[in-house]
PDB file of C-alpha atoms in Angstrom:
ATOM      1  CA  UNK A  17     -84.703 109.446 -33.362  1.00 72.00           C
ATOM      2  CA  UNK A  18     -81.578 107.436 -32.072  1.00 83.00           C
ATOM      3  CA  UNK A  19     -82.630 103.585 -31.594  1.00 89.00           C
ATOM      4  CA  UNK A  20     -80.366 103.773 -28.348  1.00 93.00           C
ATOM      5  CA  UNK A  21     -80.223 107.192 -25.735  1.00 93.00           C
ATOM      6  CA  UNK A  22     -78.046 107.510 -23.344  1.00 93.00           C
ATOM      7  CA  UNK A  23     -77.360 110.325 -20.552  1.00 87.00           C
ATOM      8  CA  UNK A  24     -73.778 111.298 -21.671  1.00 86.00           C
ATOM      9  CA  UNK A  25     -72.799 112.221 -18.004  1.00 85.00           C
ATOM     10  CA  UNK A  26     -70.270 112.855 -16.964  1.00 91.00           C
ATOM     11  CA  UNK A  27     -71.055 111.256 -13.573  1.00 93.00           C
ATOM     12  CA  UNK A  28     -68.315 112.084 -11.049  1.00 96.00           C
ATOM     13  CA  UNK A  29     -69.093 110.181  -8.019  1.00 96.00           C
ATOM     14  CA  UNK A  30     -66.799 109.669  -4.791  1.00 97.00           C
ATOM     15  CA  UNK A  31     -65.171 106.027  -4.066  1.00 97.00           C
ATOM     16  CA  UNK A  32     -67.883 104.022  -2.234  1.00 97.00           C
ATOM     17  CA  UNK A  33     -70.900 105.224  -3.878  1.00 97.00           C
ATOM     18  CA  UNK A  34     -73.594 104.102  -5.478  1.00 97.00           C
ATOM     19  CA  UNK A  35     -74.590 105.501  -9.276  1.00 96.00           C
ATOM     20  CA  UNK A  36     -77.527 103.972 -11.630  1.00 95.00           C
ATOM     21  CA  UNK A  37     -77.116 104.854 -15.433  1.00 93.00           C
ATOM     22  CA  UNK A  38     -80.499 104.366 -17.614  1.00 93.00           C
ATOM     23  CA  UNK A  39     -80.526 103.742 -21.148  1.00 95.00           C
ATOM     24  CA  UNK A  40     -83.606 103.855 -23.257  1.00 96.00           C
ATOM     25  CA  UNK A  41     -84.528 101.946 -26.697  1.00 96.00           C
ATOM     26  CA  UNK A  42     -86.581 102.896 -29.412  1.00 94.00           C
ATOM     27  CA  UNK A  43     -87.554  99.215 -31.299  1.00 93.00           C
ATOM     28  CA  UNK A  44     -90.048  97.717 -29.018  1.00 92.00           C
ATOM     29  CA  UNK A  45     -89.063  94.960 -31.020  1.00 92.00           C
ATOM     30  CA  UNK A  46     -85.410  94.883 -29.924  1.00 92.00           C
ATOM     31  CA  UNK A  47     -84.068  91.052 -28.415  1.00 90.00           C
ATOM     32  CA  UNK A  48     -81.092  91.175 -26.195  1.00 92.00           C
ATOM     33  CA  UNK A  49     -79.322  94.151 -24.740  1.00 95.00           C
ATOM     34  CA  UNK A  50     -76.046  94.373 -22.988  1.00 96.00           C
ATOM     35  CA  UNK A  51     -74.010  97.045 -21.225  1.00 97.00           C
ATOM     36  CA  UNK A  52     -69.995  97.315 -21.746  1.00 97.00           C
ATOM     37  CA  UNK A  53     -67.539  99.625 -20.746  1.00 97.00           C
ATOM     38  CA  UNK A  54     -65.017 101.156 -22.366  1.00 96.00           C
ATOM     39  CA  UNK A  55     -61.540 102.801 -21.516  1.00 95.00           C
ATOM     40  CA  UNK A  56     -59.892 105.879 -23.212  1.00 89.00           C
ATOM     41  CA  UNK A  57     -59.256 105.328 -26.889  1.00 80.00           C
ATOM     42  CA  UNK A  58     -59.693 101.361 -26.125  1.00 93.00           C
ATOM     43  CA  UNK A  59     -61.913  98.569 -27.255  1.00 96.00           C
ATOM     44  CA  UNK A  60     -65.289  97.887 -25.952  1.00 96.00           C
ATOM     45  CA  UNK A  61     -65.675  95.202 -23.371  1.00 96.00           C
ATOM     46  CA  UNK A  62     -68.775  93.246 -21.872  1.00 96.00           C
ATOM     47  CA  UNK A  63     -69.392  93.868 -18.942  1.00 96.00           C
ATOM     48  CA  UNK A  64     -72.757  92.317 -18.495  1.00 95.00           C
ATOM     49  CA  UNK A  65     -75.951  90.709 -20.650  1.00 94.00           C
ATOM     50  CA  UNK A  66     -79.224  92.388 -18.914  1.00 94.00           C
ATOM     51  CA  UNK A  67     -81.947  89.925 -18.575  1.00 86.00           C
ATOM     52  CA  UNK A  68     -85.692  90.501 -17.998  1.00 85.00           C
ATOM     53  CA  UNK A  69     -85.554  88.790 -14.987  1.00 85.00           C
ATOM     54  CA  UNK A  70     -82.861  91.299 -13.771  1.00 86.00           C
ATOM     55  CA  UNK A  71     -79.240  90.474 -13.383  1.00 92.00           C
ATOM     56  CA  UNK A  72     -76.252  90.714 -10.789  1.00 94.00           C
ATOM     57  CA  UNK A  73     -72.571  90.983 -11.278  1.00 93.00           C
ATOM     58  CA  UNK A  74     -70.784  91.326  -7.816  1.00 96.00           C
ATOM     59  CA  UNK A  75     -71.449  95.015  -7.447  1.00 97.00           C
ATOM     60  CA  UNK A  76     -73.450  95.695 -10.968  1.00 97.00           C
ATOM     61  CA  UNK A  77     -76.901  94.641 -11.208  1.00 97.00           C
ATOM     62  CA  UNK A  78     -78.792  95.259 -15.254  1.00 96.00           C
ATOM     63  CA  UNK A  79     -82.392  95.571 -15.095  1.00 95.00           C
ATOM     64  CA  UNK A  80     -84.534  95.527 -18.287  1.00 95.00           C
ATOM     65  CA  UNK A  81     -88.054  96.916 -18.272  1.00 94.00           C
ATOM     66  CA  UNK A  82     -89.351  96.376 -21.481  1.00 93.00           C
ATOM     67  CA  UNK A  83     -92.880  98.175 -20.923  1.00 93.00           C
ATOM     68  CA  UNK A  84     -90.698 101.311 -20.286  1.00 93.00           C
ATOM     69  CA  UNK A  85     -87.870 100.402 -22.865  1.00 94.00           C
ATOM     70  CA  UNK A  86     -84.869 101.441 -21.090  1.00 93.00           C
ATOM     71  CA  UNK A  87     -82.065  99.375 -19.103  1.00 96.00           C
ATOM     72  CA  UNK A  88     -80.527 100.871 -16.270  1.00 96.00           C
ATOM     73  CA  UNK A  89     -76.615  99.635 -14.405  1.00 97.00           C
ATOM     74  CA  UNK A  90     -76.466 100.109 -11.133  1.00 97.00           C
ATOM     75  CA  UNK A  91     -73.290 100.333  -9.459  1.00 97.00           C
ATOM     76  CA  UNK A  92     -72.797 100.023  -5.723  1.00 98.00           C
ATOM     77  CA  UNK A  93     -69.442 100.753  -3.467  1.00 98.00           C
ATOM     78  CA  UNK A  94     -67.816 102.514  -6.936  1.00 98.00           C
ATOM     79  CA  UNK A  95     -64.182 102.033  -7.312  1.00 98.00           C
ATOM     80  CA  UNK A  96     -61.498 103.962  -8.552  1.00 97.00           C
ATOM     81  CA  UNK A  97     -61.006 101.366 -11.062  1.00 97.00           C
ATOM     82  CA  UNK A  98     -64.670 101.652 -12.543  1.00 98.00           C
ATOM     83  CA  UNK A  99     -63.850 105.007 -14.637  1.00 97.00           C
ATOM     84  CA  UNK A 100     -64.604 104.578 -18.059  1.00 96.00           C
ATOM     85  CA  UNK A 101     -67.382 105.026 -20.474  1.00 95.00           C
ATOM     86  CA  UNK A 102     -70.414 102.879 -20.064  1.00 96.00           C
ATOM     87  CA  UNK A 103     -72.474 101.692 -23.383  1.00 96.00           C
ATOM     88  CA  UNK A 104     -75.541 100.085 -23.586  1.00 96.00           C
ATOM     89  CA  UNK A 105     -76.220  98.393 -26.858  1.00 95.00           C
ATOM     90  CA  UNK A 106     -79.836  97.375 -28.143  1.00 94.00           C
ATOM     91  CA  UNK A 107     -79.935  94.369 -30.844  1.00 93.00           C
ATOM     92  CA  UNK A 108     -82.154  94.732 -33.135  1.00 88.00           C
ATOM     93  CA  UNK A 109     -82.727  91.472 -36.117  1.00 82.00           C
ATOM     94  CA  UNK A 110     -79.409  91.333 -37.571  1.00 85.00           C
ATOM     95  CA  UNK A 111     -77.425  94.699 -35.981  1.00 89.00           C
ATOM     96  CA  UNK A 112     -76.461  95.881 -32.866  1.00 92.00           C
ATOM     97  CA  UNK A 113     -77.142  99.874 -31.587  1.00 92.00           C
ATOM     98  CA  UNK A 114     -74.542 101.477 -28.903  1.00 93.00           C
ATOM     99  CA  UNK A 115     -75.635 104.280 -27.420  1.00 93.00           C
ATOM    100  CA  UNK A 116     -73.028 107.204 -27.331  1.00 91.00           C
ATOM    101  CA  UNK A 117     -72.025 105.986 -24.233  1.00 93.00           C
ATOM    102  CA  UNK A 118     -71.890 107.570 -20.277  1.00 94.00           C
ATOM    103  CA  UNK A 119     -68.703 108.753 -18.255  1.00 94.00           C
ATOM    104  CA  UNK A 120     -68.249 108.065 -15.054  1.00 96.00           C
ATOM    105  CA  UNK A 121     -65.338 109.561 -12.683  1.00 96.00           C
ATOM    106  CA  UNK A 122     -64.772 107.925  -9.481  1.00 97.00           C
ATOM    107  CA  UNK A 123     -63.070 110.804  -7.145  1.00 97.00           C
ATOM    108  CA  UNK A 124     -60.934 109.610  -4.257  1.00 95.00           C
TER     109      UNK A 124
ATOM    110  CA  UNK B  23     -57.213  82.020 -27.505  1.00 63.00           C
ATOM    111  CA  UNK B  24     -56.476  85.218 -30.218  1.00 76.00           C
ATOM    112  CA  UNK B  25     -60.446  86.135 -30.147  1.00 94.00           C
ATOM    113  CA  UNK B  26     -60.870  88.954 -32.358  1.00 97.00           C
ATOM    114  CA  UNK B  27     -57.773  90.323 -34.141  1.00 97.00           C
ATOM    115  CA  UNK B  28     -57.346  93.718 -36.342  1.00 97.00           C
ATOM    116  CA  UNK B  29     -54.910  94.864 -38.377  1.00 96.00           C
ATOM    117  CA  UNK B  30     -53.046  97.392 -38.711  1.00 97.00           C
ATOM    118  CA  UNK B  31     -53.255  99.199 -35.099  1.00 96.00           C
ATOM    119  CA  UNK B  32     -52.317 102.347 -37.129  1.00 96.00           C
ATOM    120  CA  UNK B  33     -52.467 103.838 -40.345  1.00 96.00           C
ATOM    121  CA  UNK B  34     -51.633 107.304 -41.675  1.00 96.00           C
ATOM    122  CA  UNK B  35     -53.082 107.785 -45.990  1.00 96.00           C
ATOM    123  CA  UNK B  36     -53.546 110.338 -48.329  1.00 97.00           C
ATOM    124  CA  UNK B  37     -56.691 111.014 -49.571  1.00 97.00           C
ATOM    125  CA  UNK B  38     -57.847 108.819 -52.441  1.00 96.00           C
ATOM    126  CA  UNK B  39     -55.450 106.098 -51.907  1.00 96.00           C
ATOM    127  CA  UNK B  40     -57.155 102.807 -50.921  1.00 95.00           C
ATOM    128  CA  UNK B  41     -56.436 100.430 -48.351  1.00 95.00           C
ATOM    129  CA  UNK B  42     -57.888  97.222 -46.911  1.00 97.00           C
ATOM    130  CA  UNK B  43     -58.133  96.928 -42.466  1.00 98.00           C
ATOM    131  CA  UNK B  44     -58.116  93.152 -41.695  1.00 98.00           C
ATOM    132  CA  UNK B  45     -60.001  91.532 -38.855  1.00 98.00           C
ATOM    133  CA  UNK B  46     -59.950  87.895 -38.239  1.00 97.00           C
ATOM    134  CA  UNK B  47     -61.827  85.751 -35.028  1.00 97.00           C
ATOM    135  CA  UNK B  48     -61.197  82.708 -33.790  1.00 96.00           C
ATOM    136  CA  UNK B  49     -64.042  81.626 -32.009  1.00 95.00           C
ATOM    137  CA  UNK B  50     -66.287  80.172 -35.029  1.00 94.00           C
ATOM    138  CA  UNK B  51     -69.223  83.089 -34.846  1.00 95.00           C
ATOM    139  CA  UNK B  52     -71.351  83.714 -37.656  1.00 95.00           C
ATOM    140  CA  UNK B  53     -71.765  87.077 -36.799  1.00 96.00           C
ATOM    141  CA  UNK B  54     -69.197  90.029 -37.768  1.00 97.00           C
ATOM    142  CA  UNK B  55     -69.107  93.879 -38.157  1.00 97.00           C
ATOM    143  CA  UNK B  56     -67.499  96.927 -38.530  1.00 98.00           C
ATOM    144  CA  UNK B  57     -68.053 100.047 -36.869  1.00 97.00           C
ATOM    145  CA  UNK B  58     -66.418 103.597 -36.760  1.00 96.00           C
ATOM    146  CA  UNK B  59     -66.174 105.526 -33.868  1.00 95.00           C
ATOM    147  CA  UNK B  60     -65.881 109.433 -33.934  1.00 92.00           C
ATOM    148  CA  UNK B  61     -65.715 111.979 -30.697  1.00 83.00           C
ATOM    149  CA  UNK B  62     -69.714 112.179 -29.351  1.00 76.00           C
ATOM    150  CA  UNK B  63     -71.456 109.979 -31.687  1.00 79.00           C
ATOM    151  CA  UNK B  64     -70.371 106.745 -30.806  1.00 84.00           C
ATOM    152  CA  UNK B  65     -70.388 103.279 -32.577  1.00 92.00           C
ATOM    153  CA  UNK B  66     -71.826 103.280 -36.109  1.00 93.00           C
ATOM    154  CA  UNK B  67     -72.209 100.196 -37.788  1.00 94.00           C
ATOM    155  CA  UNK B  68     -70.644 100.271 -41.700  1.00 96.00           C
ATOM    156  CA  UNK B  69     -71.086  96.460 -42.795  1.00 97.00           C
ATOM    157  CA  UNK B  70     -72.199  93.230 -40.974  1.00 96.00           C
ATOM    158  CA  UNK B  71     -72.103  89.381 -42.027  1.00 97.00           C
ATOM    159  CA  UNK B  72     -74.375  86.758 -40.935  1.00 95.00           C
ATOM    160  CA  UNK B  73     -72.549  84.174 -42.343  1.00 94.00           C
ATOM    161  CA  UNK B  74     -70.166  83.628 -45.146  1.00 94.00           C
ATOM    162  CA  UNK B  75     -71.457  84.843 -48.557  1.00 94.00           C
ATOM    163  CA  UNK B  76     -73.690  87.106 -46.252  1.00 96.00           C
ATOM    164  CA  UNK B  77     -72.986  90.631 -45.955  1.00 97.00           C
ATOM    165  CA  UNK B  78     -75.299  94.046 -45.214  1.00 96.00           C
ATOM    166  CA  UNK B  79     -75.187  97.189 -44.803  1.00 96.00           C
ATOM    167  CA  UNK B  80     -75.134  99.615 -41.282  1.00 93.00           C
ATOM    168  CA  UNK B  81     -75.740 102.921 -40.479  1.00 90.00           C
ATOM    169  CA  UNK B  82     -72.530 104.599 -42.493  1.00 94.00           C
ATOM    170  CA  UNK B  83     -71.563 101.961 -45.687  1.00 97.00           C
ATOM    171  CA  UNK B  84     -70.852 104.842 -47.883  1.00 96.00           C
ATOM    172  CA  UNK B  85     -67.468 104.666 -49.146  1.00 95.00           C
ATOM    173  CA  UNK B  86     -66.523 101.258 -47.281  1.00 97.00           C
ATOM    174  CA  UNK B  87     -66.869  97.635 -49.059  1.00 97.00           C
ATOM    175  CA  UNK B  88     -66.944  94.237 -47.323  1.00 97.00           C
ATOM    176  CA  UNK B  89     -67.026  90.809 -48.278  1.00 96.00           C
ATOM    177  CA  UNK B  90     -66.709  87.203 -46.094  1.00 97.00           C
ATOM    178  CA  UNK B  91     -65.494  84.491 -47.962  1.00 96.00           C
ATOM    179  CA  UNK B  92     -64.388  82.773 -44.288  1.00 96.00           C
ATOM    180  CA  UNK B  93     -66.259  82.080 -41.590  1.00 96.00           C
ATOM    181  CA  UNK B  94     -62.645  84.116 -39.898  1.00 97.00           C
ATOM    182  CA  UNK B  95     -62.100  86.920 -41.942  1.00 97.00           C
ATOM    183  CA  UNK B  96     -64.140  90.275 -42.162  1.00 98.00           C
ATOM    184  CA  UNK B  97     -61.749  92.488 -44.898  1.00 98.00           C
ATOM    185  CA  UNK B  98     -62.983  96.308 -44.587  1.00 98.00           C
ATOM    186  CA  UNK B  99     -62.019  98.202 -47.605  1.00 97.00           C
ATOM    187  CA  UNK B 100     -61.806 102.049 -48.003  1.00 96.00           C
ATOM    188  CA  UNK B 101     -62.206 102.718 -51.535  1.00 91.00           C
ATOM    189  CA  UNK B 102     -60.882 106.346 -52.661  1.00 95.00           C
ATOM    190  CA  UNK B 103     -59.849 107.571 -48.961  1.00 95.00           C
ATOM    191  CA  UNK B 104     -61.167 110.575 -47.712  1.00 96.00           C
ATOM    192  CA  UNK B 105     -60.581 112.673 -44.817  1.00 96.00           C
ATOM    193  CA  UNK B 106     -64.330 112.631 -43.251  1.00 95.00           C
ATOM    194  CA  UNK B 107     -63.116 108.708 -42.994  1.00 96.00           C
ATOM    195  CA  UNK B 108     -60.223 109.764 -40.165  1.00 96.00           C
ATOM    196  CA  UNK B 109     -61.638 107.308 -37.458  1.00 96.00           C
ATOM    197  CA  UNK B 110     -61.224 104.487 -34.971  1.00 96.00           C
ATOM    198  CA  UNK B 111     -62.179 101.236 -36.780  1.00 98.00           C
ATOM    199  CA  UNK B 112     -63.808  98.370 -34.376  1.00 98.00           C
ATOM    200  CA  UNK B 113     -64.093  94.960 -35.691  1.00 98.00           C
ATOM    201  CA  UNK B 114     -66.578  92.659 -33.610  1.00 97.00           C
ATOM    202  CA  UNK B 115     -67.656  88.778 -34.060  1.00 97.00           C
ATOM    203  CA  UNK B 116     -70.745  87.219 -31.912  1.00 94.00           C
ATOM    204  CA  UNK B 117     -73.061  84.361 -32.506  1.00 91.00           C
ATOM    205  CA  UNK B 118     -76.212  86.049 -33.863  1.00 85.00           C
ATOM    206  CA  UNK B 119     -78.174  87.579 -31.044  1.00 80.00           C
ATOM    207  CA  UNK B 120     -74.594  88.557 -29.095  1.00 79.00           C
ATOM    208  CA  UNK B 121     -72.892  89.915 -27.071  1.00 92.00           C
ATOM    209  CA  UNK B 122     -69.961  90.704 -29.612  1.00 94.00           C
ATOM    210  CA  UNK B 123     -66.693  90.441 -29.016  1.00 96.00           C
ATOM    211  CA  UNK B 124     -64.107  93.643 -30.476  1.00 97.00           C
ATOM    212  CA  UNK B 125     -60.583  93.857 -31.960  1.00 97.00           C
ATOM    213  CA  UNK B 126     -58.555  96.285 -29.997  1.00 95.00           C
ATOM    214  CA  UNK B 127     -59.100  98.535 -33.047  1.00 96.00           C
ATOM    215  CA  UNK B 128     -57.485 100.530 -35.781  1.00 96.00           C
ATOM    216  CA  UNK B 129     -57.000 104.183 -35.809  1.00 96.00           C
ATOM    217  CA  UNK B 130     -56.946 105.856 -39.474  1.00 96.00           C
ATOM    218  CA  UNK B 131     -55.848 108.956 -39.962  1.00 96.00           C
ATOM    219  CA  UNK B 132     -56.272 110.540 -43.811  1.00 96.00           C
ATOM    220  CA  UNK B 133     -54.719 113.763 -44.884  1.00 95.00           C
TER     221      UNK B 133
END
């Protein structure tokens, strides 16, 4: 079993909408979790730390639910700027698990 | 502010030649790792450091060897090239619990 599962997508979503991607984890014993996005053949970048408490970003808010073990991004008024590949990422003691990531096409 | 930096970008070898990718940071983190990334399976960790003198194995190590002398630099060395290694190469650096922070890669080709 994958320590990290993501919905590969591909989400393709008009400008303006609203999309939620969920991630789960396997290690109930996982600490901090993150989601990042990444552009065509490019590296990685953060896009946000999720929180228990639940986090917003402008228009991305992470939620954690650790009873459930997922993490879900949700993204409201999409852009055509927000295509790319979203990762969520699990760490877990000393290393770090990306899940194989989700596409999202905004459509104008 | 550099962050983390990779070298080479690109890199074309035959198989069984060796060759060394490079990844430096800037930012004083204990943390560093390599990962490959291949079409629909996503990030796999080869080799992380905790600290210098530290280093572990991932998911993939087979093939790859790592050391950290620095706190900086992460070396990544490909033993005896093969052609199941053709990837992108990510270098990242974080403090220990995250979130890391990636070199803008290194794409290895081996024919």
């Amino acid at each position: 079993r994958k320590e990290v599962e993501q919905d590969p997508g591909p989400f393709n979503v008009p400008e303006g909408a609203t999309v939620a991607f969920n991630c789960t984890y396997s290690n109930s014993a996982s600490q901090s979790f993150f989601w990042y996005r990444q552009d065509c053949r490019k590296e990685p970048k953060l896009l946000m730390s999720v929180y228990s408490s639940g986090n917003e970003d402008g228009r991305f808010t992470a939620q954690l639910n650790r009873a459930s073990q997922y993490i879900s991004l949700l993204i409201r008024d999409s852009k055509l700027s927000d295509s790319a590949t979203y990762l969520c990422v699990a760490n877990t003691g000393n290393q770090f698990y990306f899940g194989t990531g989700t596409s999202l096409t905004v459509i104008p | 502010n550099a962050g983390v930096t990779q070298t080479p970008k690109f890199q074309v070898l035959k198989t069984g030649q060796s060759m060394t990718l490079q990844c430096a940071q800037d930012m004083n983190h204990e943390y560093m790792s390599w990962y490959r990334q291949d079409p629909g399976m996503g990030l796999r960790l080869i080799h992380y450091s905790v600290g210098a003198g530290i280093t572990d194995q991932g998911e993939v190590p087979n093939g790859y060897n790592v050391s950290r002398s620095t706190t900086e630099d992460f070396p990544l060395r490909l033993l005896s090239a093969a052609p199941s290694q053709t990837s992108v190469y990510f270098c990242a650096s974080s403090y220990i619990s995250g979130p890391q922070h990636f070199g803008d890669g290194t794409r290895l080709s081996i024919l």
